């Protein structure tokens, strides 16, 4: 992929650093989301239904989901800023082909292990 995008060493390093920073943030945000989901289950499963408490917890869960989605999109924006329009279009085309490949193989991930759940390459210089 680095050859297709014609990335120099400085760009590879910057993208690797951005990716690692993003993964750390996503881990924290996913943890927050899971805790909010657990709390929603806890409040909802009580014998006496406290609808305002359930709705408030549901809102906290949805806020956590939105924060996670926002951070994922922020990463895409930063990549776009780093590599520019043309190379970003090439990257999008690559991931589109990757998604089609996954669909053809029934979601099989064995051939695609070096990609995370968001379809992003784990390291830019692999």
Tab-separated table of N, CA and C in Angstrom:
chain	number	residue	atom	x	y	z
A	1	UNK	N	0.823	-1.189	0.000
A	1	UNK	CA	0.000	0.000	0.000
A	1	UNK	C	0.867	1.252	0.000
A	2	UNK	N	1.969	1.221	0.728
A	2	UNK	CA	2.823	2.409	0.778
A	2	UNK	C	3.375	2.755	-0.596
A	3	UNK	N	3.657	1.730	-1.402
A	3	UNK	CA	4.152	2.000	-2.753
A	3	UNK	C	3.053	2.593	-3.620
A	4	UNK	N	1.842	2.050	-3.499
A	4	UNK	CA	0.722	2.570	-4.286
A	4	UNK	C	0.448	4.037	-3.958
A	5	UNK	N	0.601	4.390	-2.692
A	5	UNK	CA	0.343	5.771	-2.279
A	5	UNK	C	1.576	6.653	-2.407
A	6	UNK	N	2.709	6.025	-2.724
A	6	UNK	CA	3.961	6.759	-2.864
A	6	UNK	C	4.284	7.558	-1.593
A	7	UNK	N	4.235	6.864	-0.454
A	7	UNK	CA	4.517	7.507	0.830
A	7	UNK	C	6.011	7.520	1.087
A	8	UNK	N	6.507	8.656	1.546
A	8	UNK	CA	7.913	8.709	1.937
A	8	UNK	C	8.031	8.280	3.403
A	9	UNK	N	9.252	8.133	3.887
A	9	UNK	CA	9.474	7.644	5.253
A	9	UNK	C	8.841	8.556	6.297
A	10	UNK	N	8.914	9.857	6.075
A	10	UNK	CA	8.327	10.806	7.024
A	10	UNK	C	6.807	10.640	7.088
A	11	UNK	N	6.182	10.476	5.934
A	11	UNK	CA	4.733	10.282	5.898
A	11	UNK	C	4.345	8.961	6.548
A	12	UNK	N	5.108	7.900	6.273
A	12	UNK	CA	4.830	6.604	6.909
A	12	UNK	C	4.901	6.728	8.421
A	13	UNK	N	5.953	7.393	8.908
A	13	UNK	CA	6.106	7.562	10.348
A	13	UNK	C	4.964	8.361	10.950
A	14	UNK	N	4.576	9.433	10.282
A	14	UNK	CA	3.480	10.267	10.780
A	14	UNK	C	2.162	9.496	10.784
A	15	UNK	N	1.922	8.711	9.742
A	15	UNK	CA	0.696	7.918	9.682
A	15	UNK	C	0.701	6.807	10.728
A	16	UNK	N	1.847	6.170	10.938
A	16	UNK	CA	1.945	5.144	11.982
A	16	UNK	C	1.653	5.749	13.353
A	17	UNK	N	2.204	6.931	13.606
A	17	UNK	CA	1.983	7.609	14.887
A	17	UNK	C	0.509	7.988	15.047
A	18	UNK	N	-0.088	8.514	13.990
A	18	UNK	CA	-1.507	8.863	14.013
A	18	UNK	C	-2.350	7.624	14.278
A	19	UNK	N	-2.021	6.524	13.600
A	19	UNK	CA	-2.770	5.282	13.768
A	19	UNK	C	-2.682	4.779	15.206
A	20	UNK	N	-1.484	4.768	15.766
A	20	UNK	CA	-1.302	4.291	17.134
A	20	UNK	C	-2.062	5.164	18.126
A	21	UNK	N	-1.975	6.465	17.957
A	21	UNK	CA	-2.701	7.390	18.826
A	21	UNK	C	-4.201	7.159	18.711
A	22	UNK	N	-4.677	6.965	17.490
A	22	UNK	CA	-6.092	6.713	17.272
A	22	UNK	C	-6.532	5.408	17.923
A	23	UNK	N	-5.724	4.365	17.796
A	23	UNK	CA	-6.074	3.074	18.412
A	23	UNK	C	-6.195	3.205	19.924
A	24	UNK	N	-5.280	3.959	20.530
A	24	UNK	CA	-5.358	4.170	21.984
A	24	UNK	C	-6.669	4.860	22.360
A	25	UNK	N	-7.026	5.893	21.611
A	25	UNK	CA	-8.273	6.610	21.884
A	25	UNK	C	-9.477	5.699	21.695
A	26	UNK	N	-9.455	4.903	20.620
A	26	UNK	CA	-10.585	4.014	20.358
A	26	UNK	C	-10.741	2.963	21.447
A	27	UNK	N	-9.635	2.464	21.963
A	27	UNK	CA	-9.700	1.488	23.058
A	27	UNK	C	-10.397	2.105	24.261
A	28	UNK	N	-10.008	3.333	24.610
A	28	UNK	CA	-10.645	4.021	25.737
A	28	UNK	C	-12.127	4.271	25.474
A	29	UNK	N	-12.439	4.746	24.279
A	29	UNK	CA	-13.835	5.047	23.953
A	29	UNK	C	-14.695	3.789	23.893
A	30	UNK	N	-14.138	2.695	23.388
A	30	UNK	CA	-14.881	1.429	23.374
A	30	UNK	C	-15.132	0.945	24.798
A	31	UNK	N	-14.136	1.116	25.668
A	31	UNK	CA	-14.312	0.742	27.068
A	31	UNK	C	-15.424	1.543	27.719
A	32	UNK	N	-15.447	2.834	27.454
A	32	UNK	CA	-16.509	3.691	27.980
A	32	UNK	C	-17.863	3.230	27.469
A	33	UNK	N	-17.944	2.933	26.185
A	33	UNK	CA	-19.202	2.480	25.601
A	33	UNK	C	-19.667	1.170	26.239
A	34	UNK	N	-18.753	0.244	26.442
A	34	UNK	CA	-19.117	-1.037	27.064
A	34	UNK	C	-19.592	-0.844	28.504
A	35	UNK	N	-18.936	0.057	29.239
A	35	UNK	CA	-19.385	0.339	30.611
A	35	UNK	C	-20.791	0.935	30.610
A	36	UNK	N	-21.049	1.843	29.683
A	36	UNK	CA	-22.382	2.450	29.600
A	36	UNK	C	-23.423	1.407	29.204
A	37	UNK	N	-23.060	0.483	28.330
A	37	UNK	CA	-23.976	-0.599	27.944
A	37	UNK	C	-24.286	-1.490	29.157
A	38	UNK	N	-23.250	-1.812	29.926
A	38	UNK	CA	-23.443	-2.614	31.137
A	38	UNK	C	-24.370	-1.902	32.116
A	39	UNK	N	-24.161	-0.609	32.299
A	39	UNK	CA	-25.014	0.156	33.213
A	39	UNK	C	-26.455	0.199	32.716
A	40	UNK	N	-26.647	0.309	31.415
A	40	UNK	CA	-28.004	0.293	30.871
A	40	UNK	C	-28.667	-1.050	31.153
A	41	UNK	N	-27.950	-2.131	30.924
A	41	UNK	CA	-28.500	-3.455	31.225
A	41	UNK	C	-28.865	-3.555	32.698
A	42	UNK	N	-28.002	-3.059	33.557
A	42	UNK	CA	-28.235	-3.112	34.993
A	42	UNK	C	-29.490	-2.334	35.378
A	43	UNK	N	-29.628	-1.114	34.894
A	43	UNK	CA	-30.784	-0.280	35.234
A	43	UNK	C	-32.061	-0.871	34.640
A	44	UNK	N	-31.981	-1.375	33.431
A	44	UNK	CA	-33.157	-1.892	32.746
A	44	UNK	C	-33.660	-3.198	33.359
A	45	UNK	N	-32.766	-4.013	33.881
A	45	UNK	CA	-33.136	-5.333	34.396
A	45	UNK	C	-33.628	-5.318	35.841
A	46	UNK	N	-33.623	-4.175	36.476
A	46	UNK	CA	-34.140	-4.120	37.852
A	46	UNK	C	-35.631	-4.433	37.852
A	47	UNK	N	-36.084	-5.005	38.960
A	47	UNK	CA	-37.484	-5.412	39.049
A	47	UNK	C	-38.421	-4.225	38.857
A	48	UNK	N	-38.098	-3.129	39.500
A	48	UNK	CA	-38.909	-1.925	39.370
A	48	UNK	C	-38.304	-1.042	38.273
A	49	UNK	N	-39.074	-0.812	37.222
A	49	UNK	CA	-38.574	-0.039	36.087
A	49	UNK	C	-38.598	1.453	36.413
A	50	UNK	N	-37.437	2.060	36.373
A	50	UNK	CA	-37.295	3.513	36.556
A	50	UNK	C	-37.040	4.103	35.170
A	51	UNK	N	-38.137	4.437	34.483
A	51	UNK	CA	-38.020	4.875	33.092
A	51	UNK	C	-37.103	6.086	32.907
A	52	UNK	N	-37.189	7.112	33.747
A	52	UNK	CA	-36.260	8.239	33.564
A	52	UNK	C	-34.789	7.820	33.700
A	53	UNK	N	-34.505	6.918	34.632
A	53	UNK	CA	-33.124	6.442	34.805
A	53	UNK	C	-32.682	5.618	33.598
A	54	UNK	N	-33.583	4.787	33.083
A	54	UNK	CA	-33.263	3.975	31.905
A	54	UNK	C	-33.004	4.880	30.703
A	55	UNK	N	-33.851	5.864	30.506
A	55	UNK	CA	-33.681	6.777	29.373
A	55	UNK	C	-32.409	7.610	29.519
A	56	UNK	N	-32.094	8.029	30.733
A	56	UNK	CA	-30.862	8.796	30.954
A	56	UNK	C	-29.639	7.940	30.653
A	57	UNK	N	-29.681	6.672	31.078
A	57	UNK	CA	-28.556	5.782	30.808
A	57	UNK	C	-28.459	5.462	29.319
A	58	UNK	N	-29.598	5.307	28.672
A	58	UNK	CA	-29.608	5.090	27.225
A	58	UNK	C	-28.954	6.274	26.514
A	59	UNK	N	-29.253	7.473	26.959
A	59	UNK	CA	-28.644	8.674	26.370
A	59	UNK	C	-27.135	8.656	26.568
A	60	UNK	N	-26.674	8.241	27.752
A	60	UNK	CA	-25.227	8.155	27.990
A	60	UNK	C	-24.580	7.130	27.050
A	61	UNK	N	-25.252	6.005	26.834
A	61	UNK	CA	-24.739	4.997	25.903
A	61	UNK	C	-24.674	5.563	24.484
A	62	UNK	N	-25.714	6.231	24.052
A	62	UNK	CA	-25.723	6.814	22.706
A	62	UNK	C	-24.658	7.894	22.561
A	63	UNK	N	-24.421	8.668	23.604
A	63	UNK	CA	-23.348	9.671	23.572
A	63	UNK	C	-21.987	8.992	23.429
A	64	UNK	N	-21.799	7.881	24.133
A	64	UNK	CA	-20.535	7.138	24.039
A	64	UNK	C	-20.348	6.587	22.626
A	65	UNK	N	-21.418	6.084	22.032
A	65	UNK	CA	-21.343	5.593	20.647
A	65	UNK	C	-20.998	6.726	19.683
A	66	UNK	N	-21.619	7.872	19.900
A	66	UNK	CA	-21.351	9.030	19.035
A	66	UNK	C	-19.899	9.480	19.172
A	67	UNK	N	-19.375	9.467	20.388
A	67	UNK	CA	-17.973	9.842	20.600
A	67	UNK	C	-17.035	8.892	19.863
A	68	UNK	N	-17.353	7.618	19.881
A	68	UNK	CA	-16.549	6.620	19.176
A	68	UNK	C	-16.593	6.869	17.662
A	69	UNK	N	-17.772	7.096	17.132
A	69	UNK	CA	-17.910	7.364	15.697
A	69	UNK	C	-17.189	8.650	15.306
A	70	UNK	N	-17.277	9.656	16.149
A	70	UNK	CA	-16.606	10.928	15.874
A	70	UNK	C	-15.100	10.747	15.825
A	71	UNK	N	-14.566	9.984	16.758
A	71	UNK	CA	-13.118	9.763	16.773
A	71	UNK	C	-12.673	8.973	15.555
A	72	UNK	N	-13.450	7.997	15.136
A	72	UNK	CA	-13.117	7.245	13.918
A	72	UNK	C	-13.087	8.177	12.707
A	73	UNK	N	-14.076	9.056	12.623
A	73	UNK	CA	-14.132	9.976	11.491
A	73	UNK	C	-13.008	11.006	11.565
A	74	UNK	N	-12.672	11.440	12.762
A	74	UNK	CA	-11.563	12.384	12.939
A	74	UNK	C	-10.261	11.782	12.390
A	75	UNK	N	-10.065	10.491	12.616
A	75	UNK	CA	-8.890	9.797	12.087
A	75	UNK	C	-8.875	9.863	10.559
A	76	UNK	N	-10.018	9.589	9.946
A	76	UNK	CA	-10.106	9.629	8.484
A	76	UNK	C	-9.778	11.031	7.972
A	77	UNK	N	-10.289	12.038	8.646
A	77	UNK	CA	-9.995	13.423	8.254
A	77	UNK	C	-8.496	13.697	8.335
A	78	UNK	N	-7.865	13.255	9.415
A	78	UNK	CA	-6.424	13.494	9.577
A	78	UNK	C	-5.615	12.781	8.492
A	79	UNK	N	-6.008	11.555	8.166
A	79	UNK	CA	-5.323	10.835	7.085
A	79	UNK	C	-5.487	11.613	5.787
A	80	UNK	N	-6.690	12.060	5.521
A	80	UNK	CA	-6.967	12.831	4.294
A	80	UNK	C	-6.099	14.086	4.235
A	81	UNK	N	-5.965	14.773	5.362
A	81	UNK	CA	-5.134	15.979	5.403
A	81	UNK	C	-3.665	15.649	5.158
A	82	UNK	N	-3.216	14.516	5.675
A	82	UNK	CA	-1.806	14.137	5.550
A	82	UNK	C	-1.427	13.714	4.135
A	83	UNK	N	-2.306	12.967	3.481
A	83	UNK	CA	-1.909	12.391	2.188
A	83	UNK	C	-2.477	13.130	0.984
A	84	UNK	N	-3.410	14.040	1.198
A	84	UNK	CA	-3.958	14.814	0.094
A	84	UNK	C	-5.076	14.097	-0.647
A	85	UNK	N	-5.722	14.846	-1.500
A	85	UNK	CA	-6.917	14.366	-2.195
A	85	UNK	C	-6.649	13.139	-3.071
A	86	UNK	N	-5.675	13.224	-3.959
A	86	UNK	CA	-5.453	12.142	-4.929
A	86	UNK	C	-5.088	10.825	-4.258
A	87	UNK	N	-4.169	10.878	-3.316
A	87	UNK	CA	-3.771	9.634	-2.647
A	87	UNK	C	-4.896	9.115	-1.757
A	88	UNK	N	-5.694	10.025	-1.208
A	88	UNK	CA	-6.833	9.592	-0.405
A	88	UNK	C	-7.843	8.848	-1.280
A	89	UNK	N	-8.045	9.313	-2.504
A	89	UNK	CA	-8.946	8.617	-3.431
A	89	UNK	C	-8.424	7.207	-3.722
A	90	UNK	N	-7.113	7.077	-3.871
A	90	UNK	CA	-6.509	5.751	-4.080
A	90	UNK	C	-6.726	4.861	-2.867
A	91	UNK	N	-6.587	5.435	-1.687
A	91	UNK	CA	-6.794	4.680	-0.451
A	91	UNK	C	-8.249	4.225	-0.337
A	92	UNK	N	-9.182	5.105	-0.644
A	92	UNK	CA	-10.597	4.740	-0.626
A	92	UNK	C	-10.872	3.598	-1.596
A	93	UNK	N	-10.302	3.674	-2.788
A	93	UNK	CA	-10.502	2.614	-3.783
A	93	UNK	C	-9.950	1.289	-3.271
A	94	UNK	N	-8.799	1.335	-2.602
A	94	UNK	CA	-8.204	0.129	-2.030
A	94	UNK	C	-9.149	-0.508	-1.014
A	95	UNK	N	-9.706	0.301	-0.106
A	95	UNK	CA	-10.585	-0.247	0.920
A	95	UNK	C	-11.924	-0.700	0.344
A	96	UNK	N	-12.368	-0.071	-0.719
A	96	UNK	CA	-13.581	-0.533	-1.397
A	96	UNK	C	-13.353	-1.934	-1.963
A	97	UNK	N	-12.199	-2.120	-2.616
A	97	UNK	CA	-11.856	-3.457	-3.141
A	97	UNK	C	-11.741	-4.463	-1.997
A	98	UNK	N	-11.153	-4.046	-0.889
A	98	UNK	CA	-10.994	-4.918	0.269
A	98	UNK	C	-12.354	-5.366	0.807
A	99	UNK	N	-13.292	-4.440	0.895
A	99	UNK	CA	-14.637	-4.784	1.370
A	99	UNK	C	-15.324	-5.759	0.420
A	100	UNK	N	-15.159	-5.534	-0.864
A	100	UNK	CA	-15.739	-6.462	-1.845
A	100	UNK	C	-15.125	-7.849	-1.706
A	101	UNK	N	-13.826	-7.888	-1.474
A	101	UNK	CA	-13.133	-9.165	-1.275
A	101	UNK	C	-13.700	-9.889	-0.056
A	102	UNK	N	-13.921	-9.153	1.011
A	102	UNK	CA	-14.507	-9.747	2.219
A	102	UNK	C	-15.881	-10.317	1.922
A	103	UNK	N	-16.694	-9.550	1.202
A	103	UNK	CA	-18.041	-10.009	0.872
A	103	UNK	C	-18.007	-11.272	0.022
A	104	UNK	N	-17.077	-11.325	-0.929
A	104	UNK	CA	-16.956	-12.505	-1.788
A	104	UNK	C	-16.567	-13.744	-1.001
A	105	UNK	N	-15.823	-13.549	0.056
A	105	UNK	CA	-15.371	-14.677	0.863
A	105	UNK	C	-16.242	-14.858	2.102
A	106	UNK	N	-17.432	-14.325	2.058
A	106	UNK	CA	-18.369	-14.504	3.159
A	106	UNK	C	-17.884	-13.926	4.466
A	107	UNK	N	-17.169	-12.824	4.401
A	107	UNK	CA	-16.679	-12.191	5.615
A	107	UNK	C	-15.439	-12.841	6.180
A	108	UNK	N	-14.872	-13.803	5.459
A	108	UNK	CA	-13.672	-14.490	5.932
A	108	UNK	C	-12.558	-13.480	6.169
A	109	UNK	N	-11.934	-13.558	7.343
A	109	UNK	CA	-10.905	-12.590	7.695
A	109	UNK	C	-9.502	-13.176	7.633
A	110	UNK	N	-9.393	-14.467	7.354
A	110	UNK	CA	-8.075	-15.095	7.423
A	110	UNK	C	-7.073	-14.445	6.481
A	111	UNK	N	-7.496	-14.064	5.291
A	111	UNK	CA	-6.584	-13.443	4.343
A	111	UNK	C	-6.367	-11.966	4.643
A	112	UNK	N	-7.176	-11.430	5.554
A	112	UNK	CA	-7.169	-9.991	5.787
A	112	UNK	C	-6.764	-9.652	7.214
A	113	UNK	N	-5.972	-10.491	7.830
A	113	UNK	CA	-5.643	-10.329	9.239
A	113	UNK	C	-4.909	-9.042	9.569
A	114	UNK	N	-4.244	-8.447	8.619
A	114	UNK	CA	-3.493	-7.254	8.979
A	114	UNK	C	-4.356	-5.992	8.967
A	115	UNK	N	-5.678	-6.171	8.916
A	115	UNK	CA	-6.588	-5.032	8.950
A	115	UNK	C	-7.430	-5.102	10.212
A	116	UNK	N	-7.660	-3.948	10.810
A	116	UNK	CA	-8.467	-3.922	12.024
A	116	UNK	C	-9.949	-3.939	11.650
A	117	UNK	N	-10.819	-3.866	12.643
A	117	UNK	CA	-12.249	-3.970	12.407
A	117	UNK	C	-12.805	-2.802	11.612
A	118	UNK	N	-12.103	-1.691	11.571
A	118	UNK	CA	-12.551	-0.553	10.788
A	118	UNK	C	-12.050	-0.589	9.364
A	119	UNK	N	-11.308	-1.639	8.998
A	119	UNK	CA	-10.788	-1.757	7.652
A	119	UNK	C	-9.505	-0.989	7.431
A	120	UNK	N	-8.917	-0.485	8.492
A	120	UNK	CA	-7.691	0.296	8.364
A	120	UNK	C	-6.470	-0.606	8.468
A	121	UNK	N	-5.466	-0.321	7.692
A	121	UNK	CA	-4.223	-1.084	7.781
A	121	UNK	C	-3.628	-0.862	9.159
A	122	UNK	N	-3.159	-1.924	9.787
A	122	UNK	CA	-2.604	-1.790	11.133
A	122	UNK	C	-1.334	-0.962	11.144
A	123	UNK	N	-0.508	-1.148	10.173
A	123	UNK	CA	0.716	-0.352	10.069
A	123	UNK	C	0.864	0.055	8.621
A	124	UNK	N	1.241	1.270	8.394
A	124	UNK	CA	1.338	1.787	7.035
A	124	UNK	C	2.527	1.208	6.295
A	125	UNK	N	3.532	0.728	7.017
A	125	UNK	CA	4.706	0.226	6.310
A	125	UNK	C	4.769	-1.288	6.315
A	126	UNK	N	3.640	-1.962	6.456
A	126	UNK	CA	3.615	-3.426	6.307
A	126	UNK	C	3.487	-3.767	4.850
